[in-house]
GROMACS .gro file of C-alpha atoms in nm:
model
  234
    1UNK     CA    1   1.826   2.324  -1.600
    2UNK     CA    2   1.760   2.084  -1.307
    3UNK     CA    3   1.942   1.754  -1.287
    4UNK     CA    4   1.665   1.500  -1.329
    5UNK     CA    5   1.867   1.194  -1.230
    6UNK     CA    6   1.658   0.963  -1.019
    7UNK     CA    7   1.788   0.980  -0.664
    8UNK     CA    8   1.504   0.828  -0.467
    9UNK     CA    9   1.216   0.582  -0.486
   10UNK     CA   10   0.912   0.594  -0.252
   11UNK     CA   11   0.673   0.301  -0.246
   12UNK     CA   12   0.317   0.260  -0.146
   13UNK     CA   13   0.302  -0.052   0.074
   14UNK     CA   14  -0.023  -0.258   0.051
   15UNK     CA   15  -0.084  -0.418  -0.287
   16UNK     CA   16   0.238  -0.265  -0.419
   17UNK     CA   17   0.491  -0.472  -0.220
   18UNK     CA   18   0.252  -0.755  -0.120
   19UNK     CA   19  -0.105  -0.869  -0.188
   20UNK     CA   20  -0.287  -0.720   0.102
   21UNK     CA   21  -0.633  -0.777  -0.043
   22UNK     CA   22  -0.559  -1.152  -0.065
   23UNK     CA   23  -0.457  -1.145   0.303
   24UNK     CA   24  -0.773  -0.952   0.396
   25UNK     CA   25  -0.988  -1.207   0.209
   26UNK     CA   26  -0.814  -1.494   0.396
   27UNK     CA   27  -0.888  -1.313   0.725
   28UNK     CA   28  -1.251  -1.254   0.630
   29UNK     CA   29  -1.285  -1.618   0.527
   30UNK     CA   30  -1.160  -1.732   0.870
   31UNK     CA   31  -1.417  -1.506   1.042
   32UNK     CA   32  -1.706  -1.632   0.824
   33UNK     CA   33  -1.603  -1.990   0.905
   34UNK     CA   34  -1.586  -1.907   1.275
   35UNK     CA   35  -1.937  -1.754   1.287
   36UNK     CA   36  -2.080  -2.012   1.050
   37UNK     CA   37  -2.252  -1.778   0.807
   38UNK     CA   38  -2.189  -1.499   0.558
   39UNK     CA   39  -1.952  -1.447   0.270
   40UNK     CA   40  -1.586  -1.338   0.287
   41UNK     CA   41  -1.616  -1.090  -0.004
   42UNK     CA   42  -1.929  -0.938   0.152
   43UNK     CA   43  -1.732  -0.885   0.476
   44UNK     CA   44  -1.446  -0.731   0.277
   45UNK     CA   45  -1.694  -0.486   0.126
   46UNK     CA   46  -1.760  -0.355   0.477
   47UNK     CA   47  -1.392  -0.257   0.502
   48UNK     CA   48  -1.414  -0.075   0.170
   49UNK     CA   49  -1.674   0.170   0.298
   50UNK     CA   50  -1.582   0.519   0.401
   51UNK     CA   51  -1.754   0.475   0.743
   52UNK     CA   52  -1.448   0.361   0.944
   53UNK     CA   53  -1.174   0.299   0.688
   54UNK     CA   54  -0.999  -0.006   0.547
   55UNK     CA   55  -0.815  -0.096   0.867
   56UNK     CA   56  -1.082  -0.053   1.140
   57UNK     CA   57  -1.220  -0.364   1.314
   58UNK     CA   58  -1.544  -0.177   1.376
   59UNK     CA   59  -1.631  -0.304   1.028
   60UNK     CA   60  -1.646  -0.652   1.179
   61UNK     CA   61  -1.881  -0.522   1.449
   62UNK     CA   62  -2.120  -0.389   1.188
   63UNK     CA   63  -2.110  -0.716   0.998
   64UNK     CA   64  -2.191  -0.917   1.309
   65UNK     CA   65  -2.475  -0.679   1.390
   66UNK     CA   66  -2.613  -0.715   1.041
   67UNK     CA   67  -2.635  -1.094   1.093
   68UNK     CA   68  -2.771  -1.050   1.444
   69UNK     CA   69  -2.471  -1.228   1.588
   70UNK     CA   70  -2.306  -0.949   1.777
   71UNK     CA   71  -2.181  -1.000   2.132
   72UNK     CA   72  -1.866  -0.857   2.285
   73UNK     CA   73  -1.726  -1.212   2.317
   74UNK     CA   74  -1.786  -1.305   1.951
   75UNK     CA   75  -1.658  -0.967   1.837
   76UNK     CA   76  -1.332  -1.005   2.026
   77UNK     CA   77  -1.290  -1.358   1.898
   78UNK     CA   78  -1.337  -1.239   1.540
   79UNK     CA   79  -1.092  -0.951   1.588
   80UNK     CA   80  -0.825  -1.188   1.714
   81UNK     CA   81  -0.886  -1.422   1.420
   82UNK     CA   82  -0.878  -1.131   1.178
   83UNK     CA   83  -0.552  -0.984   1.301
   84UNK     CA   84  -0.382  -1.321   1.314
   85UNK     CA   85  -0.490  -1.448   0.969
   86UNK     CA   86  -0.422  -1.112   0.801
   87UNK     CA   87  -0.061  -1.109   0.904
   88UNK     CA   88   0.007  -1.480   0.859
   89UNK     CA   89  -0.114  -1.487   0.498
   90UNK     CA   90   0.073  -1.178   0.370
   91UNK     CA   91   0.328  -1.271   0.101
   92UNK     CA   92   0.554  -1.055  -0.113
   93UNK     CA   93   0.495  -1.029  -0.482
   94UNK     CA   94   0.761  -1.204  -0.691
   95UNK     CA   95   1.108  -1.045  -0.696
   96UNK     CA   96   1.028  -0.770  -0.446
   97UNK     CA   97   1.297  -0.831  -0.188
   98UNK     CA   98   1.571  -0.901  -0.443
   99UNK     CA   99   1.483  -0.587  -0.636
  100UNK     CA  100   1.464  -0.370  -0.321
  101UNK     CA  101   1.814  -0.484  -0.219
  102UNK     CA  102   1.948  -0.407  -0.564
  103UNK     CA  103   1.795  -0.058  -0.552
  104UNK     CA  104   1.961   0.000  -0.218
  105UNK     CA  105   2.294  -0.107  -0.367
  106UNK     CA  106   2.251   0.165  -0.630
  107UNK     CA  107   2.270   0.422  -0.349
  108UNK     CA  108   1.917   0.537  -0.399
  109UNK     CA  109   1.714   0.671  -0.108
  110UNK     CA  110   1.429   0.421  -0.047
  111UNK     CA  111   1.113   0.510   0.136
  112UNK     CA  112   0.764   0.365   0.207
  113UNK     CA  113   0.458   0.586   0.231
  114UNK     CA  114   0.141   0.422   0.356
  115UNK     CA  115  -0.202   0.512   0.494
  116UNK     CA  116  -0.158   0.237   0.759
  117UNK     CA  117  -0.049   0.340   1.107
  118UNK     CA  118   0.307   0.267   1.220
  119UNK     CA  119   0.220  -0.037   1.432
  120UNK     CA  120   0.032  -0.219   1.151
  121UNK     CA  121   0.287  -0.115   0.885
  122UNK     CA  122   0.580  -0.250   1.090
  123UNK     CA  123   0.399  -0.584   1.161
  124UNK     CA  124   0.341  -0.637   0.787
  125UNK     CA  125   0.695  -0.538   0.688
  126UNK     CA  126   0.841  -0.760   0.960
  127UNK     CA  127   0.628  -1.055   0.838
  128UNK     CA  128   0.768  -1.020   0.482
  129UNK     CA  129   1.123  -0.951   0.604
  130UNK     CA  130   1.156  -0.607   0.434
  131UNK     CA  131   1.262  -0.396   0.733
  132UNK     CA  132   1.627  -0.381   0.620
  133UNK     CA  133   1.536  -0.288   0.258
  134UNK     CA  134   1.435   0.076   0.301
  135UNK     CA  135   1.564   0.392   0.467
  136UNK     CA  136   1.243   0.563   0.575
  137UNK     CA  137   0.885   0.467   0.666
  138UNK     CA  138   0.603   0.728   0.659
  139UNK     CA  139   0.267   0.628   0.812
  140UNK     CA  140  -0.069   0.799   0.861
  141UNK     CA  141   0.001   0.873   1.226
  142UNK     CA  142   0.325   1.053   1.124
  143UNK     CA  143   0.192   1.259   0.836
  144UNK     CA  144  -0.157   1.330   0.972
  145UNK     CA  145  -0.323   1.298   0.635
  146UNK     CA  146  -0.407   1.016   0.402
  147UNK     CA  147  -0.350   0.991   0.027
  148UNK     CA  148  -0.455   1.143  -0.213
  149UNK     CA  149  -0.373   1.453  -0.011
  150UNK     CA  150  -0.043   1.603  -0.121
  151UNK     CA  151   0.072   1.647   0.237
  152UNK     CA  152   0.198   1.291   0.299
  153UNK     CA  153   0.399   1.303  -0.027
  154UNK     CA  154   0.549   1.639   0.060
  155UNK     CA  155   0.629   1.519   0.413
  156UNK     CA  156   0.810   1.213   0.277
  157UNK     CA  157   1.012   1.412   0.024
  158UNK     CA  158   1.111   1.674   0.278
  159UNK     CA  159   1.212   1.414   0.539
  160UNK     CA  160   1.429   1.229   0.284
  161UNK     CA  161   1.583   1.543   0.144
  162UNK     CA  162   1.455   1.473  -0.207
  163UNK     CA  163   1.306   1.696  -0.480
  164UNK     CA  164   0.991   1.576  -0.649
  165UNK     CA  165   1.143   1.572  -0.998
  166UNK     CA  166   1.419   1.335  -0.893
  167UNK     CA  167   1.195   1.083  -0.717
  168UNK     CA  168   0.985   0.787  -0.836
  169UNK     CA  169   0.662   0.705  -0.663
  170UNK     CA  170   0.539   0.352  -0.707
  171UNK     CA  171   0.182   0.257  -0.626
  172UNK     CA  172  -0.120   0.052  -0.725
  173UNK     CA  173  -0.392   0.316  -0.704
  174UNK     CA  174  -0.450   0.567  -0.986
  175UNK     CA  175  -0.642   0.797  -0.753
  176UNK     CA  176  -0.444   0.777  -0.433
  177UNK     CA  177  -0.092   0.718  -0.567
  178UNK     CA  178  -0.047   0.817  -0.929
  179UNK     CA  179  -0.258   1.130  -0.944
  180UNK     CA  180  -0.115   1.316  -0.637
  181UNK     CA  181   0.241   1.213  -0.700
  182UNK     CA  182   0.215   1.344  -1.059
  183UNK     CA  183   0.046   1.662  -0.942
  184UNK     CA  184   0.346   1.757  -0.727
  185UNK     CA  185   0.599   1.674  -0.993
  186UNK     CA  186   0.714   1.324  -0.909
  187UNK     CA  187   0.769   1.047  -1.163
  188UNK     CA  188   0.479   0.807  -1.116
  189UNK     CA  189   0.501   0.431  -1.169
  190UNK     CA  190   0.170   0.246  -1.176
  191UNK     CA  191   0.198  -0.107  -1.028
  192UNK     CA  192  -0.089  -0.245  -1.234
  193UNK     CA  193  -0.024  -0.603  -1.106
  194UNK     CA  194  -0.151  -0.497  -0.761
  195UNK     CA  195  -0.454  -0.284  -0.854
  196UNK     CA  196  -0.748  -0.451  -0.681
  197UNK     CA  197  -0.925  -0.120  -0.627
  198UNK     CA  198  -1.296  -0.080  -0.707
  199UNK     CA  199  -1.372   0.097  -1.038
  200UNK     CA  200  -1.462   0.422  -0.862
  201UNK     CA  201  -1.093   0.451  -0.763
  202UNK     CA  202  -0.990   0.543  -1.117
  203UNK     CA  203  -1.286   0.760  -1.215
  204UNK     CA  204  -1.205   1.127  -1.294
  205UNK     CA  205  -0.827   1.067  -1.278
  206UNK     CA  206  -0.676   1.287  -1.545
  207UNK     CA  207  -0.311   1.226  -1.468
  208UNK     CA  208  -0.136   0.938  -1.650
  209UNK     CA  209   0.151   0.744  -1.502
  210UNK     CA  210   0.501   0.792  -1.645
  211UNK     CA  211   0.547   0.414  -1.641
  212UNK     CA  212   0.334   0.110  -1.599
  213UNK     CA  213   0.483  -0.212  -1.457
  214UNK     CA  214   0.335  -0.561  -1.458
  215UNK     CA  215   0.628  -0.700  -1.259
  216UNK     CA  216   0.810  -0.542  -0.968
  217UNK     CA  217   1.150  -0.605  -1.122
  218UNK     CA  218   1.065  -0.381  -1.416
  219UNK     CA  219   1.161  -0.087  -1.186
  220UNK     CA  220   1.529  -0.165  -1.240
  221UNK     CA  221   1.501  -0.110  -1.615
  222UNK     CA  222   1.313   0.218  -1.561
  223UNK     CA  223   1.574   0.353  -1.329
  224UNK     CA  224   1.877   0.227  -1.514
  225UNK     CA  225   1.752   0.356  -1.845
  226UNK     CA  226   1.634   0.684  -1.699
  227UNK     CA  227   1.965   0.761  -1.532
  228UNK     CA  228   2.163   0.651  -1.831
  229UNK     CA  229   1.971   0.896  -2.052
  230UNK     CA  230   2.035   1.178  -1.804
  231UNK     CA  231   2.405   1.099  -1.772
  232UNK     CA  232   2.436   1.079  -2.153
  233UNK     CA  233   2.274   1.419  -2.187
  234UNK     CA  234   1.979   1.277  -2.385
   0.00000   0.00000   0.00000
């Protein structure tokens, strides 16, 4: 029988470690104030479309065009405002850094798997001072596929030398984090506190998380209790 002791934890980044939607709304608010019209949540909805993706500033271009305000000058000004405000307003959820450091002290392998590219991921992690808290970072431009594809998960596991059954995956999206990690045999932890996804995100998701946490620090209890049970032969 396989040893099911937890040996590694892989985290989603945005809205699992910090409130990225709040930061995006702050950035959208700054743009709306700059152009003098519109609504921040309406602008955020442009980023939620499948047209360009959640990161692409071309969403801002479309928004300006919709309001008949587009010019290259205004577009570049809005992009600068967006990038600045998005980074400046990112804040960790409570207890994240302290918990991450404790997980590292338990000699667990710690990874981050995100659909962001490496440049944007590193900027965010540097802003919240987490760069020394994990061993591996896996980004879209490294894996070549976005979640919920299984490929990014398998890439991360292989790179870290972990088996699926001995690894926790922690994320805020039932469709993009919980479902695929469960399908490949990982233990899935649903970070419900960070789930700001539209309702369609959870439709038709059959897989249920192994654990649901309302506070990041709850991870310690899950890991300590899980490994104690395995060590006791329960």
